[in-house]
mmCIF file of C-alpha atoms in Angstrom:
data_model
loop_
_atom_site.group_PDB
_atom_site.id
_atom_site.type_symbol
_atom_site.label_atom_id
_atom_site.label_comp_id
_atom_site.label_asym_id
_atom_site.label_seq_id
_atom_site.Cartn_x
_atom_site.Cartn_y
_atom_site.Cartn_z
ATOM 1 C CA UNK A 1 0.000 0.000 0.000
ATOM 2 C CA UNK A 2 1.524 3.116 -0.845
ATOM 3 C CA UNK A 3 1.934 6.375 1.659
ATOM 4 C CA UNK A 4 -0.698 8.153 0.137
ATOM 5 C CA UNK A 5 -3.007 5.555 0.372
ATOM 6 C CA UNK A 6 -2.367 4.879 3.863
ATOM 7 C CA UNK A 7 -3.165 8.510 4.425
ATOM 8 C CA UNK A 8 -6.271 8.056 2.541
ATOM 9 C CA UNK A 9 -7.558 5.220 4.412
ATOM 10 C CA UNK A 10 -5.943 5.863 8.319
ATOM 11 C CA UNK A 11 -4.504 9.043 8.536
ATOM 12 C CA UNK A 12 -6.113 11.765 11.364
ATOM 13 C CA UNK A 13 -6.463 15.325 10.931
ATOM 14 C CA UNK A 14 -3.882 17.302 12.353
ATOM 15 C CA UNK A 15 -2.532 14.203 14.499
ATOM 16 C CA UNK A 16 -1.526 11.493 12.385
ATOM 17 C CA UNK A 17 0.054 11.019 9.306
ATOM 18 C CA UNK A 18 2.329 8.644 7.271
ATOM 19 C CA UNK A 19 5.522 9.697 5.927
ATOM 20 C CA UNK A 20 8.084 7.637 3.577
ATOM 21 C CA UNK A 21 10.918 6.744 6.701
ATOM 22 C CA UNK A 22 14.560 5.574 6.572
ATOM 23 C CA UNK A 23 15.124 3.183 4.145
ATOM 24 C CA UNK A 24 11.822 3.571 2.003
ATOM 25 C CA UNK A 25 9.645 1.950 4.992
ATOM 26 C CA UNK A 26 6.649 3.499 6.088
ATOM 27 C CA UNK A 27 6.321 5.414 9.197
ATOM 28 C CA UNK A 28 3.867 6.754 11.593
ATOM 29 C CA UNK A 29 3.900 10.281 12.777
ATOM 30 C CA UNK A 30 2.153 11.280 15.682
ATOM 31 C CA UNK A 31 1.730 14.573 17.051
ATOM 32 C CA UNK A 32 -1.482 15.387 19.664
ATOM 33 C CA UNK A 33 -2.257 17.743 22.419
ATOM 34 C CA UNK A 34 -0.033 14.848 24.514
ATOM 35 C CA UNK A 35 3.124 13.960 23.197
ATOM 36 C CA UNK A 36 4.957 12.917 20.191
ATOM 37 C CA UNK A 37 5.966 9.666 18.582
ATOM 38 C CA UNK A 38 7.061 8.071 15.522
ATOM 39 C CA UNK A 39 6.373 4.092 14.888
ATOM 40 C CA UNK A 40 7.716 2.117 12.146
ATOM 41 C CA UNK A 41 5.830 -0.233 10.092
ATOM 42 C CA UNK A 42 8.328 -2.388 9.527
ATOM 43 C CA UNK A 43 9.108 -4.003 12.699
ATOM 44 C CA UNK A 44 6.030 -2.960 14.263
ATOM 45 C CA UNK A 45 8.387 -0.810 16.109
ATOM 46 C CA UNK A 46 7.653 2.350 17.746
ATOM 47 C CA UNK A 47 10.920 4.482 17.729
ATOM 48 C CA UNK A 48 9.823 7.621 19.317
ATOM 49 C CA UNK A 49 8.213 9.169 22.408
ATOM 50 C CA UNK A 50 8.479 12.172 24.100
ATOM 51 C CA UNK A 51 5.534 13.355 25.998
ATOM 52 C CA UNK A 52 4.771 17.327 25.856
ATOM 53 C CA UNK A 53 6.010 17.907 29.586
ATOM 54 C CA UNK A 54 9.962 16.459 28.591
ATOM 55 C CA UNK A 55 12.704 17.734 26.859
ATOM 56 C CA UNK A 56 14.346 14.590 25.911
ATOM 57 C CA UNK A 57 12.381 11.593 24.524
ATOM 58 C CA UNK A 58 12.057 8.413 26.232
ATOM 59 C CA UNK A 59 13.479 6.110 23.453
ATOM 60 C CA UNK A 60 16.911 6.029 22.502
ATOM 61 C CA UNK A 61 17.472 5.126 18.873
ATOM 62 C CA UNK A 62 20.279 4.821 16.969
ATOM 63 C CA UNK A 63 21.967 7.156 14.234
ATOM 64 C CA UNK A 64 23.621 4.138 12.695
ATOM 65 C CA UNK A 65 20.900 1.874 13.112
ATOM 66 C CA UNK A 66 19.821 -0.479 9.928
ATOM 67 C CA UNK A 67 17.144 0.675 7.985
ATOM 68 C CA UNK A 68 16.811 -2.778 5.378
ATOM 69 C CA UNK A 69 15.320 -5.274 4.864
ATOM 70 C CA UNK A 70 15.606 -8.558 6.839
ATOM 71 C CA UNK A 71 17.796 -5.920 9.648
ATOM 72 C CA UNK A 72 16.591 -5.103 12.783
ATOM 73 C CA UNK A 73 16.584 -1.388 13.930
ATOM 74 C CA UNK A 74 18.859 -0.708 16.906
ATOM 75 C CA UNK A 75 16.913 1.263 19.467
ATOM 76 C CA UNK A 76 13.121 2.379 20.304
ATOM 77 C CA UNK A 77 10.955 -0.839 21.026
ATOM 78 C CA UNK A 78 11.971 -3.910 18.985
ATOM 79 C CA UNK A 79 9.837 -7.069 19.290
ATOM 80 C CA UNK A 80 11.455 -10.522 19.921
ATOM 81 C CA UNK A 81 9.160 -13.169 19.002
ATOM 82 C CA UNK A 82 8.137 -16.446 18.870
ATOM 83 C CA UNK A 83 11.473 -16.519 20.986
ATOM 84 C CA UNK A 84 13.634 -14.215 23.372
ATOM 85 C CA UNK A 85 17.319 -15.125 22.354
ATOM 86 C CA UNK A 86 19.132 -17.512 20.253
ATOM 87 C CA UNK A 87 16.785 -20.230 18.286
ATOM 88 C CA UNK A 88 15.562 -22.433 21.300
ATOM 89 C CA UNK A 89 15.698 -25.883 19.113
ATOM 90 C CA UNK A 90 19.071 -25.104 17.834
ATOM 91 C CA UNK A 91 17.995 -25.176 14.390
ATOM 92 C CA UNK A 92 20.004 -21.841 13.330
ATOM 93 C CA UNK A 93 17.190 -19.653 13.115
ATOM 94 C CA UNK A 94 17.666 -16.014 13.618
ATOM 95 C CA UNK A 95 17.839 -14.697 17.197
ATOM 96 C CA UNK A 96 15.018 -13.208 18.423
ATOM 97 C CA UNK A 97 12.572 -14.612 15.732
ATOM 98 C CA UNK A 98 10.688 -13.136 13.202
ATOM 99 C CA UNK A 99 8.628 -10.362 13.860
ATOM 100 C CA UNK A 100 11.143 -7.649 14.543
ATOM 101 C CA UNK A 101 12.751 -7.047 10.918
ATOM 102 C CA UNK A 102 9.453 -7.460 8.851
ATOM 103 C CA UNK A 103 7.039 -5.753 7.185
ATOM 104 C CA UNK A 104 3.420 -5.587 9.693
ATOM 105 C CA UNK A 105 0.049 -4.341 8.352
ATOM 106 C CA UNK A 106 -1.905 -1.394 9.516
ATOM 107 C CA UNK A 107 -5.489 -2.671 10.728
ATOM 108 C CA UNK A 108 -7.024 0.568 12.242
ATOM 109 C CA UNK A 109 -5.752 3.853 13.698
ATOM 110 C CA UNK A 110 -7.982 6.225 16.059
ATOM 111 C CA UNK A 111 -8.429 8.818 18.591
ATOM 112 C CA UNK A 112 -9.675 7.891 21.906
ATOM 113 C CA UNK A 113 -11.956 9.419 23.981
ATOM 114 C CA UNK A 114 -9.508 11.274 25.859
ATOM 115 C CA UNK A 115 -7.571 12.860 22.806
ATOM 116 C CA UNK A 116 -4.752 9.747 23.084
ATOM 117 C CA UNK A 117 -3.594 8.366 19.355
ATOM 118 C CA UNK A 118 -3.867 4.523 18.678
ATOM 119 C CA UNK A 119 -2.855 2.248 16.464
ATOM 120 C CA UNK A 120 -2.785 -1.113 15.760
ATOM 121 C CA UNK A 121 -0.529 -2.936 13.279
ATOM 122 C CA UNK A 122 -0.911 -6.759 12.995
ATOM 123 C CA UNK A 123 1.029 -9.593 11.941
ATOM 124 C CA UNK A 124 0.098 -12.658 10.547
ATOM 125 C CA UNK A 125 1.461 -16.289 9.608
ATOM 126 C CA UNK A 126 2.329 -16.451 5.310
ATOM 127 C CA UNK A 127 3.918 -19.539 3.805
ATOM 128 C CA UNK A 128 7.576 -18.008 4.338
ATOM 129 C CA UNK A 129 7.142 -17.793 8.077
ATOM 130 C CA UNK A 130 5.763 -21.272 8.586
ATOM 131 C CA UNK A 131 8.720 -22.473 7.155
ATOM 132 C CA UNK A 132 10.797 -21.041 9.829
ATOM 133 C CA UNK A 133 8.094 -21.378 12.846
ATOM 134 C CA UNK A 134 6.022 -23.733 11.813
ATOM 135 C CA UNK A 135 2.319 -22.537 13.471
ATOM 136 C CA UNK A 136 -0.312 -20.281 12.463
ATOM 137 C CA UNK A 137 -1.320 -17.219 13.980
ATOM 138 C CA UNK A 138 -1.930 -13.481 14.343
ATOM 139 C CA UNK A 139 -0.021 -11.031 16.335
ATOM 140 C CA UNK A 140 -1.830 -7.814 16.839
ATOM 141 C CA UNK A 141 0.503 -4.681 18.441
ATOM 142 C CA UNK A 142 -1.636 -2.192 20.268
ATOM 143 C CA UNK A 143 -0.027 1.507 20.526
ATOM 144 C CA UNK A 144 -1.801 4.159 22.548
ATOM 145 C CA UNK A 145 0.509 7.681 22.661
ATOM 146 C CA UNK A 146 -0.854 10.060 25.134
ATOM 147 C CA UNK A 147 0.509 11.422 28.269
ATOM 148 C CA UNK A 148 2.013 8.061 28.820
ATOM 149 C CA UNK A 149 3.059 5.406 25.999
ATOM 150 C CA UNK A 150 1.014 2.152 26.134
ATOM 151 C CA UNK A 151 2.243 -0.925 23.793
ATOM 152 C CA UNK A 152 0.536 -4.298 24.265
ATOM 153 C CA UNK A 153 1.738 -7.531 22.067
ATOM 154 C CA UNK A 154 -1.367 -9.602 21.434
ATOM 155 C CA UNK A 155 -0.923 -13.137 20.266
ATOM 156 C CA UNK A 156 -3.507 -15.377 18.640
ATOM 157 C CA UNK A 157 -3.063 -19.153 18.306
ATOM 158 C CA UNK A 158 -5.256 -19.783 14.904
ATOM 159 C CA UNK A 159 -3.859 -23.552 14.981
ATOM 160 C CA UNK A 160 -5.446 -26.801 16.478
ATOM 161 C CA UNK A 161 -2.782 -27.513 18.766
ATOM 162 C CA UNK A 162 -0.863 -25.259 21.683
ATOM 163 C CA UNK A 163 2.176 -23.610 20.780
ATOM 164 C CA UNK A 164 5.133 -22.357 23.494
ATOM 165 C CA UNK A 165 6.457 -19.029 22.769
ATOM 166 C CA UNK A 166 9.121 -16.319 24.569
ATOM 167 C CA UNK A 167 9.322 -12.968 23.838
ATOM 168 C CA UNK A 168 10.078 -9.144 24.549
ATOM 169 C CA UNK A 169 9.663 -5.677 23.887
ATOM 170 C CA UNK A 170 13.083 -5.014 23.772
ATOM 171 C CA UNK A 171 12.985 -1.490 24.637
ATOM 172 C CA UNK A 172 15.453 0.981 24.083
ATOM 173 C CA UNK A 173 15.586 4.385 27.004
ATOM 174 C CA UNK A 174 17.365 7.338 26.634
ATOM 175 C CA UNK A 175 19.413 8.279 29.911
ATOM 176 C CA UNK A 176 21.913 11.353 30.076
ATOM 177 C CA UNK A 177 24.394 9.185 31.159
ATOM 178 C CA UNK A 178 24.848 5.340 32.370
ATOM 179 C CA UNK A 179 26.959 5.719 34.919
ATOM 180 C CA UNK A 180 24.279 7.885 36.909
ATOM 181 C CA UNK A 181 21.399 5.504 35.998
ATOM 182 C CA UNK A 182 20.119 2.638 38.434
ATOM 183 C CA UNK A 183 16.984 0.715 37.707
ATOM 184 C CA UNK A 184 14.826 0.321 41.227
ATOM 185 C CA UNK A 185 12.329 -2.010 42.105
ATOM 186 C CA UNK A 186 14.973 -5.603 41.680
ATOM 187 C CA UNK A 187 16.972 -5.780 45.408
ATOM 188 C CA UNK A 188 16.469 -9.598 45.819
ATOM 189 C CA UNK A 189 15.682 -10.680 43.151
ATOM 190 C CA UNK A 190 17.081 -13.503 41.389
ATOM 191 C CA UNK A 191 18.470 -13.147 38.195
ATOM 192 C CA UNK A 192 20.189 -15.387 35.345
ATOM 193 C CA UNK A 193 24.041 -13.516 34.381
ATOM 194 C CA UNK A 194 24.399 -13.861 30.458
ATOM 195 C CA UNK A 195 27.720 -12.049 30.829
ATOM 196 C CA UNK A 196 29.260 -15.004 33.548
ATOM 197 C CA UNK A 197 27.635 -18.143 31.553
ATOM 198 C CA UNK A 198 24.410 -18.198 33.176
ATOM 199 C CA UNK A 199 25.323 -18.678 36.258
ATOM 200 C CA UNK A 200 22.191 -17.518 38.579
ATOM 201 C CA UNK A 201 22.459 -14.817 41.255
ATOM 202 C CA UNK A 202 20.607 -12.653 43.073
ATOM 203 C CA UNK A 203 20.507 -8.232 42.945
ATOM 204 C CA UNK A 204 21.950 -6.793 46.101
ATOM 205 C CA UNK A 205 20.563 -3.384 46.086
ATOM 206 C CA UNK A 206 19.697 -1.168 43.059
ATOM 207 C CA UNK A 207 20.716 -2.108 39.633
ATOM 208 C CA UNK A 208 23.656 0.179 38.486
ATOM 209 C CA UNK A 209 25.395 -0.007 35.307
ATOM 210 C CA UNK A 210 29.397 0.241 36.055
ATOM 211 C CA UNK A 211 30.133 -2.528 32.992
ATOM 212 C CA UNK A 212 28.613 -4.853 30.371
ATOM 213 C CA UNK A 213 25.212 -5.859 31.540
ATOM 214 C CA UNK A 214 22.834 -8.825 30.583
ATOM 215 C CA UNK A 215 20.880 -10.067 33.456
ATOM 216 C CA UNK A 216 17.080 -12.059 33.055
ATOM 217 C CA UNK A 217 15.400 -11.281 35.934
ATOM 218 C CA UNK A 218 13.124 -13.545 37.390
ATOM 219 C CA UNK A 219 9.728 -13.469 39.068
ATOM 220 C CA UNK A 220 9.998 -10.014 38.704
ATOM 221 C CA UNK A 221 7.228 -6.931 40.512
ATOM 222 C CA UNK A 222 5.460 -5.116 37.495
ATOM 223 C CA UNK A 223 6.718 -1.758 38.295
ATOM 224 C CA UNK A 224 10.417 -0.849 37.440
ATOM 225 C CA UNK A 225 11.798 1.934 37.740
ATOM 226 C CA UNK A 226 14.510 3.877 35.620
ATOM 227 C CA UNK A 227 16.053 6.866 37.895
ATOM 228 C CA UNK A 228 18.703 8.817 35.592
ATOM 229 C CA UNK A 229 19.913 11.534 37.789
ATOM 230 C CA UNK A 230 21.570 13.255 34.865
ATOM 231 C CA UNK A 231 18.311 13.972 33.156
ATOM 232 C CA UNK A 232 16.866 14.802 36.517
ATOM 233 C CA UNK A 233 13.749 12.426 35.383
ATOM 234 C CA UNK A 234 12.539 8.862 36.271
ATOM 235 C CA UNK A 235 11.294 6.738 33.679
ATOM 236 C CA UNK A 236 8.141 3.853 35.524
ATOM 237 C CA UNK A 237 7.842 0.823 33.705
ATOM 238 C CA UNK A 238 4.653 -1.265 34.504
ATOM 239 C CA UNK A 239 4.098 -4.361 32.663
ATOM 240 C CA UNK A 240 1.319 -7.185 32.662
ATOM 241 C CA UNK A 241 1.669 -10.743 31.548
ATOM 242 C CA UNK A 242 5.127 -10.613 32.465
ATOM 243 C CA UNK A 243 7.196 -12.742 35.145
ATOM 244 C CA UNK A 244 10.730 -11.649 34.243
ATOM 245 C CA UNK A 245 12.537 -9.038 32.668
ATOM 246 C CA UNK A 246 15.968 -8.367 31.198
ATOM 247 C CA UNK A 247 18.424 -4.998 31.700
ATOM 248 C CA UNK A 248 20.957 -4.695 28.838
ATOM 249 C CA UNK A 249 23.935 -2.561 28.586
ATOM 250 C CA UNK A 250 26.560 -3.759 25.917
ATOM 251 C CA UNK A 251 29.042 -1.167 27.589
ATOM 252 C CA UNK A 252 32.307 -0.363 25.738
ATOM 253 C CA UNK A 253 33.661 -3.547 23.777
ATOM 254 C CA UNK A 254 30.351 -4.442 22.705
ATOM 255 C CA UNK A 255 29.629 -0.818 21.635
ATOM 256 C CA UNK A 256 32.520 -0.444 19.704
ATOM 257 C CA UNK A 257 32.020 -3.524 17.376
ATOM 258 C CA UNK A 258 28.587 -3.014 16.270
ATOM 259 C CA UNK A 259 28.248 -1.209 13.211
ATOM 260 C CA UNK A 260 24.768 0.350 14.157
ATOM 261 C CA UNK A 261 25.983 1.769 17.292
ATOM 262 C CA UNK A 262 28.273 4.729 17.993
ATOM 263 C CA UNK A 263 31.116 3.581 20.091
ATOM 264 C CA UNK A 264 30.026 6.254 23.110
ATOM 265 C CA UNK A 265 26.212 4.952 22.696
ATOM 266 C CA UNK A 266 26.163 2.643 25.332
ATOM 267 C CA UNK A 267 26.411 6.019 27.556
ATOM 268 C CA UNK A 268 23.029 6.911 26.753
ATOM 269 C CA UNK A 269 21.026 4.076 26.856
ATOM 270 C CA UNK A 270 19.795 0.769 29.003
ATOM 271 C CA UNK A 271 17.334 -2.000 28.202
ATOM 272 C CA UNK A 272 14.552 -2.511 30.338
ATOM 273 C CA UNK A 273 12.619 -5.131 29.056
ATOM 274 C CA UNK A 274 9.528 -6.531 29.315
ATOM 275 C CA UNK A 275 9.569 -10.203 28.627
ATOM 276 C CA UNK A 276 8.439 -13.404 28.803
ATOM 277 C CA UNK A 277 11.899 -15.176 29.009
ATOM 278 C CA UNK A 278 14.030 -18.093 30.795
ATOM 279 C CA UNK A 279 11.592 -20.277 32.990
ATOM 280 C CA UNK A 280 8.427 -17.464 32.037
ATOM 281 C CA UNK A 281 7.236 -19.286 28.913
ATOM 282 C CA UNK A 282 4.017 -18.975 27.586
ATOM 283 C CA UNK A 283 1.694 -21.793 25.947
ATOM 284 C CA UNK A 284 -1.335 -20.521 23.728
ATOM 285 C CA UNK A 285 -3.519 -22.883 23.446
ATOM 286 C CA UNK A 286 -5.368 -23.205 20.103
ATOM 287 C CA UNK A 287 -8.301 -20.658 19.848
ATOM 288 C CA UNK A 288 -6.861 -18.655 22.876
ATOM 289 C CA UNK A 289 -5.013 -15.532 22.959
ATOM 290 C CA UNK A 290 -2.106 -14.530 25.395
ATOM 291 C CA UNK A 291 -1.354 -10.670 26.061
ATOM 292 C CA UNK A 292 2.009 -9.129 26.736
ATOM 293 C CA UNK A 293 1.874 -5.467 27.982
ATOM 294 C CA UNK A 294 3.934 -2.350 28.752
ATOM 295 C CA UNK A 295 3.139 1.537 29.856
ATOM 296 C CA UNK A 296 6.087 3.815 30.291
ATOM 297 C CA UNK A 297 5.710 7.122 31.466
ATOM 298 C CA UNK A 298 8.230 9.906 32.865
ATOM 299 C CA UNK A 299 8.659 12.000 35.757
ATOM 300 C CA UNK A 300 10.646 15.030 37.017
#
């Protein structure tokens, strides 16, 4: 469908509009009484937020970040699924499945009754993607930008037998800088350390961010919090049909060999994801539906 046809058929007065993005994909602009945001068909991937009230926007994204086809886009709110991680069967599928570097469909856009924008893109099982996950279903992503940015992954089993899935909104935050971030809300909680070969620990204190960090968190509360002192903001993350959680910080080394990062970017970013992942696996059963959800909002 081409831009101006996606204008013709879900664009909003004065609040919503499609634009041709990075890379030729089509992109969501969004601009109400509220906040601002910008979401990325492809991917289903919203890559900006910033609510009226901030200066700085609440998703970090990358200036070197991939804008083609069959790439993921380093930074906003990337979605990993059928699986979290490498291929779970071994089978040398892609990490992180197959829903964050294709193309999704607009179904309907909207203005709520209290002047919030939403959209919802959807996603659905083609002969290409059965051959690499071999179920059928829809995924439906739910975006609602207002005062606060609300994202909820919807997925529908459309088979006649249960499928297991993992998966994460792998989202992106802008901080002013890492080493004056800590994430609240995980003293004692258990978590798996990526970075020393799974072993499993548990958080003394605060989460702070001193070197390369990649930590599941399990059984996790559903309010975190994100308390950048160099901004002077905190950033709450509550989530719903979520038991664990992952912080990621790929600190200097990690930085520095990734071609769609700046080598200084993992100053002014951290992970805080919401995720089904580790021991927190979900099975749809055929007919049902299982929803993944996260609302971020700021504060001074």
């Amino acid at each position: 469908m081409t831009i101006e046809q996606l204008n013709a058929d879900y664009g909003i007065d004065k609040q919503l509009t499609f634009v041709e993005g990075n890379g030729g994909f089509p992109t969501i602009e969004i601009a109400n009484e509220k906040a601002t945001a910008r979401i990325s068909i492809y991917g289903g991937q919203v890559l900006s937020f910033q609510p009226i009230s901030e200066s700085d926007d609440l998703l970090f994204l990358s200036k070197t970040a991939y804008y083609k086809e069959g790439k993921a886009i380093k930074g906003g709110t990337p979605i990993c699924w059928p699986w979290f991680g490498p291929d779970p069967e071994g089978l040398g599928r892609a990490s992180h499945g197959i829903a964050r570097n294709r193309l999704w469909n607009v179904l309907s856009t909207d203005t709520t009754n209290g002047g919030d924008t939403k959209v919802i893109l959807g996603f659905s099982d083609t002969e290409e993607t059965r051959s690499i996950w071999p179920q059928f279903f829809e995924l439906t992503l739910e975006i609602v930008v207002g005062d606060v940015l609300s994202i909820a992954l919807v997925t529908r089993n459309q088979g006649d037998q249960s499928f297991l899935l993992t998966q994460a909104l792998h989202t992106y935050f802008t901080v002013g800088d890492i080493s004056q971030v800590t994430v609240v809300g995980l003293d004692k909680t258990r978590y798996i350390d990526k970075v020393d070969a799974g072993t499993e620990k548990t958080q003394d204190g605060d989460v702070a961010i001193a070197q390369e960090v990649d930590r599941i968190y399990l059984d996790v509360p559903n309010e975190l919090v994100i308390n950048d002192e160099a901004l002077g903001r905190r950033i709450r993350v509550t989530s719903t049909g979520s038991k664990s959680a992952v912080v990621w910080n790929p600190w200097v080394d990690i930085s520095a060999k990734m071609a769609d990062l700046a080598d200084e970017d993992y100053k002014r970013f951290v992970c805080v994801e919401t995720t089904n992942a580790a021991n927190d696996v979900v099975e749809v059963a055929a007919g049902e539906e299982y929803r993944l959800m996260a609302v971020y909002s700021a504060e001074q």
